[in-house]
Coordinates of C-alpha atoms in Angstrom, one line a residue:
M8 CA 0.0 0.0 0.0
P9 CA 1.4 3.4 -0.9
D10 CA 1.9 6.1 1.7
L11 CA -1.6 7.7 1.7
N12 CA -0.3 11.0 2.9
A13 CA 2.1 11.1 -0.1
L14 CA -0.8 10.6 -2.6
K15 CA -2.8 13.4 -4.2
Y16 CA -6.6 13.3 -4.4
T17 CA -9.4 14.7 -6.5
A18 CA -12.7 16.0 -5.3
D19 CA -14.2 13.2 -7.5
H20 CA -12.6 10.5 -5.3
E21 CA -9.6 9.5 -7.4
W22 CA -6.2 9.0 -5.8
L23 CA -3.0 9.8 -7.8
E24 CA 0.5 8.6 -7.1
I25 CA 2.9 10.9 -8.9
D26 CA 6.4 9.6 -9.6
G27 CA 8.2 11.9 -12.0
D28 CA 6.4 11.6 -15.3
V29 CA 4.3 8.6 -14.3
V30 CA 0.9 9.0 -12.5
T31 CA -0.9 6.0 -11.1
V32 CA -4.7 6.5 -10.8
G33 CA -7.2 4.6 -8.6
I34 CA -10.4 5.3 -6.7
T35 CA -10.3 6.0 -3.0
D36 CA -11.4 3.6 -0.3
Y37 CA -14.3 6.0 0.4
A38 CA -15.5 5.8 -3.2
A39 CA -15.2 2.0 -3.2
D40 CA -17.2 1.8 0.1
Q41 CA -19.9 4.1 -1.3
L42 CA -20.2 2.1 -4.5
G43 CA -20.4 -1.2 -2.8
D44 CA -19.3 -4.5 -4.4
L45 CA -17.8 -3.8 -7.8
V46 CA -18.9 -6.1 -10.5
F47 CA -17.4 -4.5 -13.6
V48 CA -14.5 -2.1 -14.4
D49 CA -13.9 -0.6 -17.8
L50 CA -10.3 0.8 -18.3
P51 CA -8.8 2.9 -21.1
Q52 CA -6.7 1.3 -23.7
V53 CA -2.9 1.5 -23.5
G54 CA -1.7 4.3 -25.8
A55 CA -4.9 6.3 -25.4
S56 CA -4.4 10.1 -24.8
V57 CA -6.5 11.5 -22.1
Q58 CA -7.4 15.1 -21.4
P59 CA -8.1 16.8 -18.0
G60 CA -11.7 16.2 -16.9
A61 CA -12.4 13.5 -19.4
V62 CA -14.1 10.3 -18.2
V63 CA -11.6 7.6 -18.9
S64 CA -12.9 4.7 -16.9
E65 CA -16.2 3.3 -15.5
V66 CA -16.8 1.2 -12.4
E67 CA -20.1 -0.6 -11.9
S68 CA -21.2 -2.0 -8.6
T69 CA -24.3 -3.8 -7.3
K70 CA -25.5 -0.3 -6.3
S71 CA -24.6 2.1 -9.1
V72 CA -22.2 3.1 -11.8
G73 CA -19.3 5.5 -11.2
E74 CA -17.1 7.4 -13.7
V75 CA -13.4 7.9 -13.3
S76 CA -11.8 10.9 -14.8
T77 CA -8.3 12.3 -14.5
P78 CA -7.4 15.9 -13.8
I79 CA -4.2 15.4 -15.8
A80 CA -3.5 15.1 -19.5
G81 CA -1.3 12.2 -20.6
E82 CA -1.0 8.9 -22.4
V83 CA -2.2 5.7 -20.8
I84 CA 1.0 3.5 -20.5
E85 CA -0.4 0.6 -18.4
R86 CA -3.7 -0.6 -17.1
N87 CA -4.4 -3.0 -14.3
D88 CA -6.0 -5.9 -16.2
A89 CA -6.3 -7.9 -12.9
I90 CA -9.0 -5.4 -11.9
I91 CA -10.9 -6.2 -15.1
E92 CA -10.8 -9.9 -14.2
N93 CA -11.5 -9.3 -10.5
P94 CA -13.2 -6.0 -9.8
E95 CA -13.6 -6.9 -6.2
L96 CA -9.8 -6.3 -5.8
V97 CA -10.7 -2.6 -5.5
N98 CA -13.1 -3.3 -2.7
A99 CA -10.5 -5.4 -0.9
D100 CA -7.8 -2.7 -1.0
A101 CA -8.6 0.5 -3.1
F102 CA -5.0 1.7 -2.8
A103 CA -3.5 -1.5 -4.1
G104 CA -6.2 -1.8 -6.8
W105 CA -4.9 0.9 -9.1
L106 CA -6.7 1.3 -12.4
F107 CA -4.2 2.8 -14.9
K108 CA -1.0 4.6 -15.3
L109 CA -0.4 7.8 -17.3
R110 CA 2.8 9.3 -18.7
I111 CA 2.5 13.0 -18.3
D112 CA 4.5 16.2 -18.9
P113 CA 5.5 17.1 -15.3
A114 CA 5.9 20.7 -16.3
A115 CA 2.2 20.8 -17.2
L116 CA 1.1 19.3 -13.9
D117 CA -0.9 21.8 -11.8
A118 CA -0.6 20.2 -8.4
T119 CA -2.5 23.1 -6.9
S120 CA -5.7 21.6 -8.3
L121 CA -5.2 18.4 -6.4
L122 CA -6.0 17.7 -2.7
S123 CA -3.8 16.5 0.1
R124 CA -4.9 13.6 2.2
D125 CA -6.0 16.0 5.0
E126 CA -8.0 18.1 2.5
Y127 CA -9.6 15.1 1.0
T128 CA -10.6 13.5 4.3
E129 CA -12.0 16.9 5.4
Q130 CA -14.1 17.0 2.2
I131 CA -15.6 13.6 2.9
G132 CA -16.2 14.4 6.5
Q133 CA -13.8 11.9 8.0

């Protein structure tokens, strides 16, 4: 499990691990809990270009369907196919169950638009 305090978060319940020009994206444990048992995950294709705010993935649970977007432009360089085969892995550990990785231009990253762990937990009231 990554250091949760070192991650960045979005107001839409995604977590991001930024390592140079690679960003790993997943949904938070709060989002996974709110969705309930995941039964389907759709991930972007490797090589796809994504733009900030665009919906790039979808997660479906027994309760509802959620969309995953990214606040960062980049190219999908890897996706977690194990999640497609076993969506419940996200429910088991949302921070180990990452969805996809992007290669970004670090100079174009606006980290001020992302939340710290404290800001995110305050937003969700925890």
